[in-house]
Each structure stands twice: as C-alpha cells, then as structure tokens.
Coordinates of N, CA and C in Angstrom, one line a residue:
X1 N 0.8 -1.2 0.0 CA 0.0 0.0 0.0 C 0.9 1.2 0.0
X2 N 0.3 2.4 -0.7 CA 1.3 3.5 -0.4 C 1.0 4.1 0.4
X3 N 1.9 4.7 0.8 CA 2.0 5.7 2.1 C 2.0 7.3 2.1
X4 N 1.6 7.9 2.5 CA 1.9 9.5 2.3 C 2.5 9.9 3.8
X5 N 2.6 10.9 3.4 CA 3.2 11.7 4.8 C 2.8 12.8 5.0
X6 N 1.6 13.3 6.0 CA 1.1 14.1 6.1 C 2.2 15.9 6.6
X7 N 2.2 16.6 5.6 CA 2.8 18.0 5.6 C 2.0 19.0 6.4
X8 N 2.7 19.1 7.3 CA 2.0 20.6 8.5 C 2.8 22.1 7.5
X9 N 1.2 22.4 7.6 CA 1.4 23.9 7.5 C 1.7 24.8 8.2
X10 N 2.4 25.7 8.5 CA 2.9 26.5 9.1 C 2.0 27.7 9.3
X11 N 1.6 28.5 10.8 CA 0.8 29.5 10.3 C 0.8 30.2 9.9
X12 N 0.0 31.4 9.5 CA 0.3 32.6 9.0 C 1.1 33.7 10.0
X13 N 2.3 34.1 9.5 CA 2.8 35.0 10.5 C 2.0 36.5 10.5
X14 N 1.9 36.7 11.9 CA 1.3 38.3 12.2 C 2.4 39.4 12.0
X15 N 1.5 40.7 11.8 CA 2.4 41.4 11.8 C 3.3 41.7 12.3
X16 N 4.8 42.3 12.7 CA 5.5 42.6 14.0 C 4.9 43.6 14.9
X17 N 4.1 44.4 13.9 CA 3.8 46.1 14.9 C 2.0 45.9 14.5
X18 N 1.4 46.2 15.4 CA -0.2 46.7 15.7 C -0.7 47.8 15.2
X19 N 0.4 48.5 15.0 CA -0.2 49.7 15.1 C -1.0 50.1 14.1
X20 N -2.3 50.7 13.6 CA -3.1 51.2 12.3 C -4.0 49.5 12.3
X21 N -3.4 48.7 13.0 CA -4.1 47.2 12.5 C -5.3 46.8 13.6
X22 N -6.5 46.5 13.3 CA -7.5 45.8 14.0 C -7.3 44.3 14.7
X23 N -7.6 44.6 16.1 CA -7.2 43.0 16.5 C -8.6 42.4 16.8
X24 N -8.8 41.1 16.5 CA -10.5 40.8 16.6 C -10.1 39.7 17.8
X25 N -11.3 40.0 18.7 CA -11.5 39.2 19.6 C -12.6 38.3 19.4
X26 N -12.3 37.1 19.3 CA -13.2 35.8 18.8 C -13.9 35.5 20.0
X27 N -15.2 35.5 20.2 CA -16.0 34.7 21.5 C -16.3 33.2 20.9
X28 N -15.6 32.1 21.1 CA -16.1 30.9 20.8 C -17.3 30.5 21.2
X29 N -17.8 31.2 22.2 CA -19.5 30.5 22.8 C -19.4 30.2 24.2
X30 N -18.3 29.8 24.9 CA -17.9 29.0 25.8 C -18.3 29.9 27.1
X31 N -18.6 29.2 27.8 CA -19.1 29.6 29.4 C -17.8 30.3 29.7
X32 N -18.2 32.1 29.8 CA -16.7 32.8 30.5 C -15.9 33.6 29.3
X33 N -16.4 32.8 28.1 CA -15.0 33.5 27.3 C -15.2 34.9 26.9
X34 N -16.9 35.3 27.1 CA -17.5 36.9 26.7 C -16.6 37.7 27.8
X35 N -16.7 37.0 29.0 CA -16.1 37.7 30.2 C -14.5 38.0 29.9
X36 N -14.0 37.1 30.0 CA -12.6 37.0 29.7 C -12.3 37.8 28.4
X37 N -12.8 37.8 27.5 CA -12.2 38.9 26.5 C -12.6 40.2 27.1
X38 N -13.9 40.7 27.5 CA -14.2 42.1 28.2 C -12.5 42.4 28.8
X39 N -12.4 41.6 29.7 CA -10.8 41.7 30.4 C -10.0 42.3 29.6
X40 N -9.5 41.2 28.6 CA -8.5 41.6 27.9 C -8.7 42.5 26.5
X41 N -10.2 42.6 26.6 CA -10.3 43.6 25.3 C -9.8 45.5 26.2
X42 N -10.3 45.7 27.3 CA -9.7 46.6 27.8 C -8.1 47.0 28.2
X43 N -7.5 45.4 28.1 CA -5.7 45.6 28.6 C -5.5 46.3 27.2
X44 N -6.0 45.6 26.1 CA -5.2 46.0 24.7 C -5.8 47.9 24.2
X45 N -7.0 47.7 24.7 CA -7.6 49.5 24.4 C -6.3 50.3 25.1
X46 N -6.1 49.8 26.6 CA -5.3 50.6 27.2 C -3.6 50.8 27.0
X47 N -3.7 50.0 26.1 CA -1.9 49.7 25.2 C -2.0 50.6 24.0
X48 N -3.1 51.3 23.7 CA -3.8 52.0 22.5 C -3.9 51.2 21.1
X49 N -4.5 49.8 21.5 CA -4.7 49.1 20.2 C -6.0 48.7 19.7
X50 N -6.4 48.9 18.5 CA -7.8 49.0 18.1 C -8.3 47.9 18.2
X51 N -9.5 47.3 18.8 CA -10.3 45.9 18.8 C -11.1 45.8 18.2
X52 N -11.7 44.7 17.9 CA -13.1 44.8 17.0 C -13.9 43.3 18.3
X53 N -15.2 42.7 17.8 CA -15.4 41.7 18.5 C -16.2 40.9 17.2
X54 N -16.2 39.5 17.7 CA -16.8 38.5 16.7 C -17.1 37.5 17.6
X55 N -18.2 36.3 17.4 CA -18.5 35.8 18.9 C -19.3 34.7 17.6
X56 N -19.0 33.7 18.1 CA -20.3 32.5 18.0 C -21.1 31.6 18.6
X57 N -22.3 31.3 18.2 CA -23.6 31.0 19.1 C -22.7 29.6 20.1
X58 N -22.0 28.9 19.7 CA -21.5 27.5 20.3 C -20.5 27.6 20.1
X59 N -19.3 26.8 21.1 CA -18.4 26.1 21.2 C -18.0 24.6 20.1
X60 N -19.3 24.1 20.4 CA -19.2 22.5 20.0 C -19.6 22.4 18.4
X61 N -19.5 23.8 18.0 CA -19.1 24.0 16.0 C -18.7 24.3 15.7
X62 N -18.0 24.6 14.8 CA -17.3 25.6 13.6 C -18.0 27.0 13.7
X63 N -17.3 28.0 13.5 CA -17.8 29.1 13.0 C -18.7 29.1 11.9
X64 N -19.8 29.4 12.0 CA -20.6 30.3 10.6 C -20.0 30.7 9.7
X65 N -20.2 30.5 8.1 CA -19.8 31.2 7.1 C -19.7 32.8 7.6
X66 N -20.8 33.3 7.7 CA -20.8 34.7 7.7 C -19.6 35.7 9.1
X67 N -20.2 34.5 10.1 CA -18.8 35.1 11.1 C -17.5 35.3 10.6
X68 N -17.0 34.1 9.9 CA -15.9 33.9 9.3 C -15.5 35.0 8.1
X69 N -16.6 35.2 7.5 CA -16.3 36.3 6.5 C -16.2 37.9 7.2
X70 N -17.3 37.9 8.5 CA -16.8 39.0 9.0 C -15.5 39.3 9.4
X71 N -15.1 38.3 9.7 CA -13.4 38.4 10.6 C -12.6 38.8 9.2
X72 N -12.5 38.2 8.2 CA -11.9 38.1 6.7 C -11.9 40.0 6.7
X73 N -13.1 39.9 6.8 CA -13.2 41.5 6.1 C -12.5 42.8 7.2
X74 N -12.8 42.3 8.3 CA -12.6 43.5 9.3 C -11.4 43.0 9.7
X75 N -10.7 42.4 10.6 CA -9.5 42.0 11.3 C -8.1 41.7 10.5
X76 N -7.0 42.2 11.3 CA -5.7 42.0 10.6 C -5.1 41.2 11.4
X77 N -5.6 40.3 12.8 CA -5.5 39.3 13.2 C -6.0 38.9 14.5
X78 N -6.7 37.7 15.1 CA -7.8 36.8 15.7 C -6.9 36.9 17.0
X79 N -7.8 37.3 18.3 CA -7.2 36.0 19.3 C -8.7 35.5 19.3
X80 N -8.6 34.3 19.6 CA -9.5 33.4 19.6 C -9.4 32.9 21.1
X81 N -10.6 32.8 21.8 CA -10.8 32.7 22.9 C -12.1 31.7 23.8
X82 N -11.9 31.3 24.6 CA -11.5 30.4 25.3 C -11.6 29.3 25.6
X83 N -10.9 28.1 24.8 CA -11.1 26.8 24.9 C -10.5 25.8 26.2
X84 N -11.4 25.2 26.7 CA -11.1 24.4 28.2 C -12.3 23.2 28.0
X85 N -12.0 22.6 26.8 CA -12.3 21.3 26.5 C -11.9 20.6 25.1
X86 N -12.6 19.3 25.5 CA -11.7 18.7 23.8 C -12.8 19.3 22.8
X87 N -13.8 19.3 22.6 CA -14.7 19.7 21.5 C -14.3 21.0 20.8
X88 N -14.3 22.2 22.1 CA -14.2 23.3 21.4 C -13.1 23.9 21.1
X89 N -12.0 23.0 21.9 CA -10.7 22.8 21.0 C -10.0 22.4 19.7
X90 N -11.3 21.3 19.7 CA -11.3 21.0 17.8 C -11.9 22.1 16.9
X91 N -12.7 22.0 17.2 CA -13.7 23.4 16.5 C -13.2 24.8 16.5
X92 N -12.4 25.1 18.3 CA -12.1 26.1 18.1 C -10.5 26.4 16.5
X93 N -10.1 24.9 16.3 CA -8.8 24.9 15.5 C -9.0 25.1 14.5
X94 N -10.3 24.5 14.0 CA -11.0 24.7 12.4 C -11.2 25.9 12.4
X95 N -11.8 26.6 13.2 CA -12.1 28.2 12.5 C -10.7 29.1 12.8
X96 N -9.7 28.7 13.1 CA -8.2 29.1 13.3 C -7.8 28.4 12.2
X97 N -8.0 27.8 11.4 CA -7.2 27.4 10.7 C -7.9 27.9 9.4
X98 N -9.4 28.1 9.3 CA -9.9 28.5 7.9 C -9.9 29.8 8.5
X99 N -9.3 30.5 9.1 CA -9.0 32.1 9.4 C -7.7 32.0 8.6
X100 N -7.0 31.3 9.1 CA -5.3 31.7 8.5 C -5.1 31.3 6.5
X101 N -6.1 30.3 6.3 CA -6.5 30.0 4.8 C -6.6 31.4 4.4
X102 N -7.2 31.9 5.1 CA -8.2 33.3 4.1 C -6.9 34.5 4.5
X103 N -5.9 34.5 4.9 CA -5.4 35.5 5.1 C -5.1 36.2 6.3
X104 N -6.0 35.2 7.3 CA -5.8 36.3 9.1 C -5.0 35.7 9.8
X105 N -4.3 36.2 10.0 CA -3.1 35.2 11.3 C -4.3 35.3 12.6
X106 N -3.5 34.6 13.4 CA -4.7 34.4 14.3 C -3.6 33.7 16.0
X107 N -4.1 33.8 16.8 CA -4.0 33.3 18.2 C -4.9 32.6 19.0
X108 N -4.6 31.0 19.6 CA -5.7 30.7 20.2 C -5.4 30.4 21.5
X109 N -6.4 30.9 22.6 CA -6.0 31.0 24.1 C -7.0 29.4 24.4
X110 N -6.1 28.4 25.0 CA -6.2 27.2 25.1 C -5.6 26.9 26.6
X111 N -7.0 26.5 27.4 CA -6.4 25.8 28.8 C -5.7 23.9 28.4
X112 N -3.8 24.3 29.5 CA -3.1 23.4 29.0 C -3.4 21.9 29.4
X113 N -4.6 22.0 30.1 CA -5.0 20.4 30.0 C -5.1 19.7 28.5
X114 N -5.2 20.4 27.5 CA -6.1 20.1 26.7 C -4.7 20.2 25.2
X115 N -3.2 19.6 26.0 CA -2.4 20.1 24.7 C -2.4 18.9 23.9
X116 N -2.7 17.7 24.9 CA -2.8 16.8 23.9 C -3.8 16.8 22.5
X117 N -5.1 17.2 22.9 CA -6.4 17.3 22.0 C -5.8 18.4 20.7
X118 N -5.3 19.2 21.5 CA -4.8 20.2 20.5 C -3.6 19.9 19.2
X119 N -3.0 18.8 20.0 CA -2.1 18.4 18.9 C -2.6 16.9 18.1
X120 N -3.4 16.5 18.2 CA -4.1 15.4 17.5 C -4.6 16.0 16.7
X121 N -5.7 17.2 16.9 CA -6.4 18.2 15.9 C -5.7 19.0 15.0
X122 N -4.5 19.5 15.5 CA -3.7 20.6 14.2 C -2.6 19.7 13.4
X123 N -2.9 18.2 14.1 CA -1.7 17.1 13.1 C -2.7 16.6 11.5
X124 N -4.0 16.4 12.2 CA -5.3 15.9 11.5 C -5.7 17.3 10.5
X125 N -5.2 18.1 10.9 CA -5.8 19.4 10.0 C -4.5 19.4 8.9
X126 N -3.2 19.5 9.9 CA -2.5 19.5 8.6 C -1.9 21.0 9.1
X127 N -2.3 21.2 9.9 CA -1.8 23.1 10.4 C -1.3 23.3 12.0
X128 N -0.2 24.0 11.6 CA 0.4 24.1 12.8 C 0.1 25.8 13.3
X129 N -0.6 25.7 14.4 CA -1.4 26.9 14.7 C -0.6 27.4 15.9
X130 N -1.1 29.0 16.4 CA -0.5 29.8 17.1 C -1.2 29.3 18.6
X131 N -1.2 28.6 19.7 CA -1.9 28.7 20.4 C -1.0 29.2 21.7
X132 N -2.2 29.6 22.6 CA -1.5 30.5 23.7 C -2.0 29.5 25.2
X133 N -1.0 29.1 25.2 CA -1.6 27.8 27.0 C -1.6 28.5 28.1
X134 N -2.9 28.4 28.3 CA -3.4 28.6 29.9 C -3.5 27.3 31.2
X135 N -3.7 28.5 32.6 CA -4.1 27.6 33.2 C -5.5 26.9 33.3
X136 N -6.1 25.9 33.5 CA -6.9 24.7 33.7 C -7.3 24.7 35.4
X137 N -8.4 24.7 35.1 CA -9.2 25.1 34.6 C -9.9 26.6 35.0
X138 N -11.0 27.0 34.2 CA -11.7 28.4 33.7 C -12.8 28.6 34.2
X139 N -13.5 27.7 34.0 CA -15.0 28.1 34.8 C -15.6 28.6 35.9
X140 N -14.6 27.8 36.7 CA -15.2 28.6 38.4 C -14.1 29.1 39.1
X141 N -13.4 29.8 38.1 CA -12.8 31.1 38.3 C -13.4 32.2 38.9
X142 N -13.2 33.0 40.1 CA -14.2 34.3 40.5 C -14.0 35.0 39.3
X143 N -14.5 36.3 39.5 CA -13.8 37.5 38.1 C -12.9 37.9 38.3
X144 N -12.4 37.8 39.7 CA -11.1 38.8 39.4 C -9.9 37.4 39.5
X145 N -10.1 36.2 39.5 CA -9.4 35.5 39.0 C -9.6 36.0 37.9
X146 N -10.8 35.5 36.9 CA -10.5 35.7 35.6 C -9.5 36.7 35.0
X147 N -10.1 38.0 35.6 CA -9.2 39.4 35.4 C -8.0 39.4 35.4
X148 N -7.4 38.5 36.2 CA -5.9 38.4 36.4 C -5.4 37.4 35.2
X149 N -6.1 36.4 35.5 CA -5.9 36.0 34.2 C -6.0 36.3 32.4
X150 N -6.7 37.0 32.6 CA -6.1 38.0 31.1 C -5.5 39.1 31.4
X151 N -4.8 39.6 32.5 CA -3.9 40.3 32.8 C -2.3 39.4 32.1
X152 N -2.4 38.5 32.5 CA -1.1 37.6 32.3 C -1.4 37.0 31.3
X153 N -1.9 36.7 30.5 CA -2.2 36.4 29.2 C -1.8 37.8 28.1
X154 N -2.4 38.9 28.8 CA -1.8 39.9 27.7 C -1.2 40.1 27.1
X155 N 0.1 40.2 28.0 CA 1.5 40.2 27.2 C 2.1 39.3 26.7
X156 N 1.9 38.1 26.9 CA 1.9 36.7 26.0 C 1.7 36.5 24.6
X157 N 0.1 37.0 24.4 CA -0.4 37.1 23.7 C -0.4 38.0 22.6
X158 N 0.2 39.4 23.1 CA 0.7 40.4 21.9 C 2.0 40.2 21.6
X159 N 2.9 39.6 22.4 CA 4.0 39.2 22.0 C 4.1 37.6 20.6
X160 N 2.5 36.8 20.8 CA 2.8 35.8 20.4 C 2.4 36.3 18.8
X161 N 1.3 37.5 18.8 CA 1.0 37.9 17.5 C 1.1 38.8 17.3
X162 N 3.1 39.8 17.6 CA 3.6 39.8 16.6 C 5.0 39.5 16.8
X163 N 5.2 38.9 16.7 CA 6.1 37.4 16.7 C 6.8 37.5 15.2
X164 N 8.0 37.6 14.8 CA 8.7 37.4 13.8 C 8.9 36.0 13.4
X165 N 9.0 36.0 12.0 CA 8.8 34.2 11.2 C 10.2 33.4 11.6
X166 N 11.4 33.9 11.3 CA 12.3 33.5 12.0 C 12.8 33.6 13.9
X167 N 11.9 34.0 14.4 CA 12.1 33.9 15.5 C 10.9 33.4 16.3
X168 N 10.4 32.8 15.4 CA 9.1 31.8 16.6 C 9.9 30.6 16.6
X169 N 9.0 29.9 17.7 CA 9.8 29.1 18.3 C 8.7 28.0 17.8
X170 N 8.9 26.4 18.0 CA 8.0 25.6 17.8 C 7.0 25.7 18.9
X171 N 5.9 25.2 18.5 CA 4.9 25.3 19.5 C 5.1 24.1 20.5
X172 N 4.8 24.2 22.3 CA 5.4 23.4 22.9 C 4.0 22.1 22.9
X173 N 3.6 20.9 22.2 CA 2.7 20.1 22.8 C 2.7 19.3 23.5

C-alpha cells in the first residue's frame, strides 16, 4: 500500500507592529469566554490598540460562514478565545485554521490540559497553529481571578502575534 506523509502547514505569521491594525476578539460561545475577553479587550484598548469583536452561538461547532467572512473583512488578526475542552478545542482549531487559509493570522487562548487534543487536531488538519496555554481550569474562576488571568495572558499574547517568522519558536505540545 502507499503511504503518504502528512505535511503541516505553518501559520500565518502576524504582523510585528499593531499599530493602524484591528485586533478581533473571537468569543467561541464557551461559558466565561465573553467575560474573559471584556478583560482583555480593555488591557489591549489601554496599550492603545484597536479591537473589534466577533462571537459564535456554540463552542461545540465551527464558525458560521458569515462570522468567518466578518473576521476576513474586518480583522488584521484573531485571538480566539477560550477553549477548556476537547470539543471546542477541535472546532475552536477549524475556525483558526480556515482564518489563516483566508489570510488572518490568528492566536488561540487554550487551557493546557487540553495540549494533547490540540495536537491530534492541528496534526489531523495539517496546520500548525498559534496557540496560547493557559491555566486549567476556567469556569469557576471568580472575576477577578478571571481578570488576572487575562492580565497575564496579555503580554503573552501580543507578543505571540507579533512574533517574527524567523524567531518563533516551535509550538510546545
């Protein structure tokens, strides 16, 4: 029988500088993640960077056509936000990966229980994606845990997108 050997794509590298560029905050659907971007959509206002928002009804699907085209049209690149399971860690990788197809580099904020799932999913896609590991778990987090926690995510996360192509590092799974 023949054999193939499946080829990982590399993501799309972000710009190095933000500045004049729209950063879109993705709500995957997920219990917390509306909240947790609120957080971090104010760290990034307060660094003077422009945000936009995009949000889908569920976790446990793919983005909508039309979400997807909204992000296409409006955003110069995604964090995508907040996966703390296997489902919407799969799902959240498909709309990260048919973001970077179309042109958006993108970031995804992933609690690190879940690096195995994450790497079965972007070996099976064929794409090697930007994701950003958190702590495990999210849910019954107070708010000002949350808060802190996209405090410390912040700088992680603008650092990871904009990130130079020669100086990224492999992703740790």
């Amino acid at each position: 029988t023949g054999e193939t050997v499946s080829t990982m794509r590399t993501r799309r590298w972000p710009p190095d500088d933000l500045t004049g560029k729209t950063v879109m905050l993705f709500d995957i659907g997920k219990a917390r993640s509306r909240e947790f971007l609120n957080y971090l959509d104010d760290i990034l206002k307060a660094k003077g960077l422009t945000t936009a928002r995009a949000a889908k009804a569920t976790n446990a699907k793919t983005a909508p056509k039309e979400v997807i085209d909204y992000m296409v049209k409006e955003a110069d690149v995604v964090i995508e936000a907040l996966s703390d399971w296997v489902s919407c860690t799969s799902c959240g990788l498909h709309d990260l990966n048919e973001l970077d197809k179309q042109g958006i580099p993108g970031i995804f904020l992933v609690t690190k229980a879940f690096k195995e799932a994450a790497a079965i999913q972007s070996n099976a896609l064929g794409f090697e994606p930007g994701i950003y590991w958190m702590e495990h778990p999210v849910q019954n987090r107070t708010p000002e845990e949350l808060r802190n926690m996209a405090k410390d995510a912040a700088n992680g996360v603008l650092e990871m997108i904009t990130i130079k192509e020669n100086k990224a590092a492999k992703l740790d799974y």
